[in-house]
Coordinates of C-alpha atoms in Angstrom, one line a residue:
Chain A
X1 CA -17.1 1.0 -17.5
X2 CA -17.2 1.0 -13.7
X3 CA -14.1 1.7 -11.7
X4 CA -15.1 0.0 -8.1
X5 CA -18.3 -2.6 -8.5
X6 CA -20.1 -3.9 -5.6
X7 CA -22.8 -6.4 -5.2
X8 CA -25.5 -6.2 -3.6
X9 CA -26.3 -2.6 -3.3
X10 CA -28.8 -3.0 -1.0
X11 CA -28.9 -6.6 1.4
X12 CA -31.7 -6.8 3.7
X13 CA -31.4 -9.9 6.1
X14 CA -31.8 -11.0 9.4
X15 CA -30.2 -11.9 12.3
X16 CA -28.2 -14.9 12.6
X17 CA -27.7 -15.7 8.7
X18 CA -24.5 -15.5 6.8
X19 CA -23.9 -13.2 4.2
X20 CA -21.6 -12.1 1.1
X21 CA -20.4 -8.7 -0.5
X22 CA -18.9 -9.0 -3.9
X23 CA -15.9 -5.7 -4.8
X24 CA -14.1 -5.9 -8.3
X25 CA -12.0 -3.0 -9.5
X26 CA -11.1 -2.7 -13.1
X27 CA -8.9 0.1 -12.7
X28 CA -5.6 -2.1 -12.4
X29 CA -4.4 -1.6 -9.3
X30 CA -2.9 -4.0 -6.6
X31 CA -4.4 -2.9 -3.2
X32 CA -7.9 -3.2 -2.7
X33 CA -9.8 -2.2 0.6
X34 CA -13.2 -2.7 3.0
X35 CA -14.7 0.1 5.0
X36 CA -17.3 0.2 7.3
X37 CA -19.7 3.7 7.7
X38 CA -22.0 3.6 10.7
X39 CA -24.9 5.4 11.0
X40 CA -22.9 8.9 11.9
X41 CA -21.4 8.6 8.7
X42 CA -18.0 7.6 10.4
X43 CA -15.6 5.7 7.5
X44 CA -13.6 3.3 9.1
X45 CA -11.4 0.8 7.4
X46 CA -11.9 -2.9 8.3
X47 CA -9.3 -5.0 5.8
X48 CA -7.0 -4.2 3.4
X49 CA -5.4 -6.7 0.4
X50 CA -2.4 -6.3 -1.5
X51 CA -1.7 -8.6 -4.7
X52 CA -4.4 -10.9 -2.3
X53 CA -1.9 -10.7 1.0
X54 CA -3.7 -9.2 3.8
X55 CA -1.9 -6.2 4.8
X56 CA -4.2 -4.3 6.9
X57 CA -6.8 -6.7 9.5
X58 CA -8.2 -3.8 11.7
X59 CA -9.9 -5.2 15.4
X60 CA -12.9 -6.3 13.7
X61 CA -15.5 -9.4 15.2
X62 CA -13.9 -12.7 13.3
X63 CA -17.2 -13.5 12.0
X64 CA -16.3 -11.0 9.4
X65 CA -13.7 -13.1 6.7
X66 CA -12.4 -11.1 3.8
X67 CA -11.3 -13.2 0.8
X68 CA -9.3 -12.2 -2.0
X69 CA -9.2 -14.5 -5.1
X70 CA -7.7 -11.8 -7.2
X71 CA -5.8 -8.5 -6.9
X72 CA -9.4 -7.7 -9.3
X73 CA -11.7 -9.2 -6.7
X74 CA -11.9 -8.9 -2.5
X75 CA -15.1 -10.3 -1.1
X76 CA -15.9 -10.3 2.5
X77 CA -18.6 -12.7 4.3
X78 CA -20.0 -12.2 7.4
X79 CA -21.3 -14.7 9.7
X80 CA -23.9 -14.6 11.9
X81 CA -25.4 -11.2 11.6
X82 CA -25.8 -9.0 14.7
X83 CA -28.2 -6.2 13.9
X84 CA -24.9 -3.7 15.2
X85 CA -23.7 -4.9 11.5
X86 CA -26.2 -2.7 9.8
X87 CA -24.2 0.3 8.2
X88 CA -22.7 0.9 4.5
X89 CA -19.5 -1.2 3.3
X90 CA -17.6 0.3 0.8
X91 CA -14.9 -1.2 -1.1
X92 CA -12.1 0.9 -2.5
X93 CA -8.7 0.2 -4.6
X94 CA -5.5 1.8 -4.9
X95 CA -1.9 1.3 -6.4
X96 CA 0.1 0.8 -3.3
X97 CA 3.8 2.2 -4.5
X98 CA 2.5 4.9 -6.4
X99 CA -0.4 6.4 -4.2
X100 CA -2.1 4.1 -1.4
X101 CA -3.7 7.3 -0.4
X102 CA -5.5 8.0 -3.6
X103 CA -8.3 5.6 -3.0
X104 CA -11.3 4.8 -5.3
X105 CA -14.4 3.6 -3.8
X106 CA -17.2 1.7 -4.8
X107 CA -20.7 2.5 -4.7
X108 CA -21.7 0.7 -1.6
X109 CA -23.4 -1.9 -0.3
X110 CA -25.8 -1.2 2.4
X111 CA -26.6 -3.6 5.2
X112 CA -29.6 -3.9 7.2
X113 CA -30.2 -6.4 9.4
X114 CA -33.3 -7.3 11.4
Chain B
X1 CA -7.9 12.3 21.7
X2 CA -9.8 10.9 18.0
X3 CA -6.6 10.9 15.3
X4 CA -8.9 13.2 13.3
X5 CA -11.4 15.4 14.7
X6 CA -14.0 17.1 12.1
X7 CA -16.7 19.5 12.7
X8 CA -19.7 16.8 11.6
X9 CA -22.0 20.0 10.8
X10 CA -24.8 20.4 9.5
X11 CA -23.4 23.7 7.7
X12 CA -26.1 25.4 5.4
X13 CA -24.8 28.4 3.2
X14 CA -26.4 30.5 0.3
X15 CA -25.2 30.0 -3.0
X16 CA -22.4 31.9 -4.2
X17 CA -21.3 32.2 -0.1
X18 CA -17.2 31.0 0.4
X19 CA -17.5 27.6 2.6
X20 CA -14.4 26.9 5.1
X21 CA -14.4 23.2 5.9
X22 CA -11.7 22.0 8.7
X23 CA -10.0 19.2 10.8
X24 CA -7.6 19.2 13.3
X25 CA -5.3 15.6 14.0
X26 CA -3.0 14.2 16.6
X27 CA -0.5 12.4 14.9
X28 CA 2.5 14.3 13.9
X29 CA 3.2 11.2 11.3
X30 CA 0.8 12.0 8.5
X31 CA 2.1 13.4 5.7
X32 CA -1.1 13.1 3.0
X33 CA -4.3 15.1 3.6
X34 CA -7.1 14.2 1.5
X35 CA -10.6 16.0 1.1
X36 CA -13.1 13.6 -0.3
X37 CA -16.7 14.6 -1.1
X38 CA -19.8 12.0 -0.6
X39 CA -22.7 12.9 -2.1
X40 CA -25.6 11.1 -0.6
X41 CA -26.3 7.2 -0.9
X42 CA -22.7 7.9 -3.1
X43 CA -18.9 6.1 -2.1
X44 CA -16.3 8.5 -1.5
X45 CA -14.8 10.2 -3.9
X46 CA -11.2 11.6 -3.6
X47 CA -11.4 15.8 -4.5
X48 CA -8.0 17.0 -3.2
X49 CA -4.9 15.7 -1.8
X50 CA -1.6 17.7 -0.6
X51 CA 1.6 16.5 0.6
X52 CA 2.9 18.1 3.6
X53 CA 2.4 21.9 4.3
X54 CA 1.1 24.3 1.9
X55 CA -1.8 25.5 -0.2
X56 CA -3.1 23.7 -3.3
X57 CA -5.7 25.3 -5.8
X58 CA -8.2 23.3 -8.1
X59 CA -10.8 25.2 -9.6
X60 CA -13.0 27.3 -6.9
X61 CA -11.3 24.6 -4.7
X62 CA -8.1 25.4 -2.0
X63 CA -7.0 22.8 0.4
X64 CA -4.3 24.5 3.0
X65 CA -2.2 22.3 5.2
X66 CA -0.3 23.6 8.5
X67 CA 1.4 20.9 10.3
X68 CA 3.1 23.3 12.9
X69 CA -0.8 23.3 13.7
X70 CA -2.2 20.3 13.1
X71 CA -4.6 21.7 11.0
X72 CA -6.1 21.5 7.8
X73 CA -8.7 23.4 5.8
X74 CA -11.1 23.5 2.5
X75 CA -12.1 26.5 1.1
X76 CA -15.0 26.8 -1.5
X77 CA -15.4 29.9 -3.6
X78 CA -18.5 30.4 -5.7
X79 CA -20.3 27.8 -3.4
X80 CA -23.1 25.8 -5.7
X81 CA -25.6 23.9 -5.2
X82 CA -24.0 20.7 -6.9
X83 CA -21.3 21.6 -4.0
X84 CA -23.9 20.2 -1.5
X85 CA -22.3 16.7 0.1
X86 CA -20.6 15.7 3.0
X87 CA -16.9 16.5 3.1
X88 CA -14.6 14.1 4.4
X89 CA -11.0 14.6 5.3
X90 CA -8.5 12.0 5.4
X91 CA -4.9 11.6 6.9
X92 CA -2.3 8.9 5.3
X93 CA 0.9 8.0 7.2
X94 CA 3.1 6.6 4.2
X95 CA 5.4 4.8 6.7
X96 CA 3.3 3.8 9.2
X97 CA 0.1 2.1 9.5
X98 CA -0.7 2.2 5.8
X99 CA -4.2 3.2 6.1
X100 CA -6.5 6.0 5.9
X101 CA -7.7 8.1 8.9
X102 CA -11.2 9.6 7.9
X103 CA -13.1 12.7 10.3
X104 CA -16.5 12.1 10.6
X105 CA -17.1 14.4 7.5
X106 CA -19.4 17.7 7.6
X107 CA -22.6 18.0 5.5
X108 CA -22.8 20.7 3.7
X109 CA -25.6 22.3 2.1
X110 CA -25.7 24.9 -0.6
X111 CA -29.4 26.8 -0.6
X112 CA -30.2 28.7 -4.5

């Protein structure tokens, strides 16, 4: 009974293709998130989805499109992989009105590209 | 000036040993401080949160918050082994920009 699902866990690819990253939350709530960790470990958010209305669109490269079919489900594709893409992206949910800052993350996927 | 400056370690203590984990932030705004603990090839999990100033105590676990500072702390008593992860504090401005504002995190290890 996973809280935060990902998939892949692990995507190895190379420059130039196009790529998805799967996040479903079963937890209920209404506010679901994408991070990026570089190498140094530094957690920075990327997108943020409310009831599937972007709320948060941090200054990332547009090749990077999150989609949100669901308040369950945000995916994000990235087009045309630079290897600077390689890090982990982790996915996380909250309930907005009660506690946005009571996040749950995801396992991680993590991105190499060569 | 980052929003959120954090000490990224490394930090080695013997077990048993009292660990003091810290950040200091710019923004005068946040209201939420969060300690969450990775462990390693792990996603975030959240391990304490306090509003505003003050202490709170979980367990061998006290989070202390001083705004007049701008400065927040995590104090582990009893360190263990299964303490060892890196320790990420996080800043959350309710009526502002809605997000989370991370520090680097510090890695801490706990030696038997």
């Amino acid at each position: 009974d996973t809280a935060v699902s990902q998939t892949p866990k692990y995507l190895v690819t190379q420059m130039g293709n196009d790529k998805s990253i799967k996040c479903e939350q079963n937890l209920g709530h209404d506010t679901m998130y994408w991070y990026k960790q570089d190498s140094k470990k530094f957690l920075k958010i990327m997108f943020s989805y409310n009831n599937k209305e972007l709320i948060i669109n941090e200054t990332v490269p547009n090749r990077f499109s999150p989609k949100s079919p669901d308040k369950a489900h945000l995916n994000l594709h990235i087009n045309s992989l630079e290897l600077g893409d390689s890090a982990v992206y982790f996915c996380a949910s909250s309930r907005r009105e009660v506690s946005s800052y009571e996040q749950y993350f995801g396992p991680g996927t993590r991105l190499t590209v060569t | 000036q980052k929003e959120v400056e954090q000490d990224p370690g490394p930090l080695s203590v013997p077990e048993g040993a009292i660990v003091s984990l810290n950040c200091t932030y710019s923004n005068s705004a946040f209201q939420y401080f969060m300690w969450y603990r990775q462990y390693s090839r792990k996603g975030p999990e959240l391990l304490m949160y306090t509003y505003s100033s003050g202490n709170k105590e979980d367990g061998r676990f006290t989070a202390q918050v001083d705004k007049s500072s701008k400065y927040i702390s995590l104090f582990i008593r009893d360190s263990q082994p299964s303490d060892s992860a890196t320790y990420l504090c996080a800043m959350y401005d309710e009526g502002g920009s809605e997000k989370l504002v991370f520090g680097k995190g510090t890695k801490l290890t706990v030696n038997p």
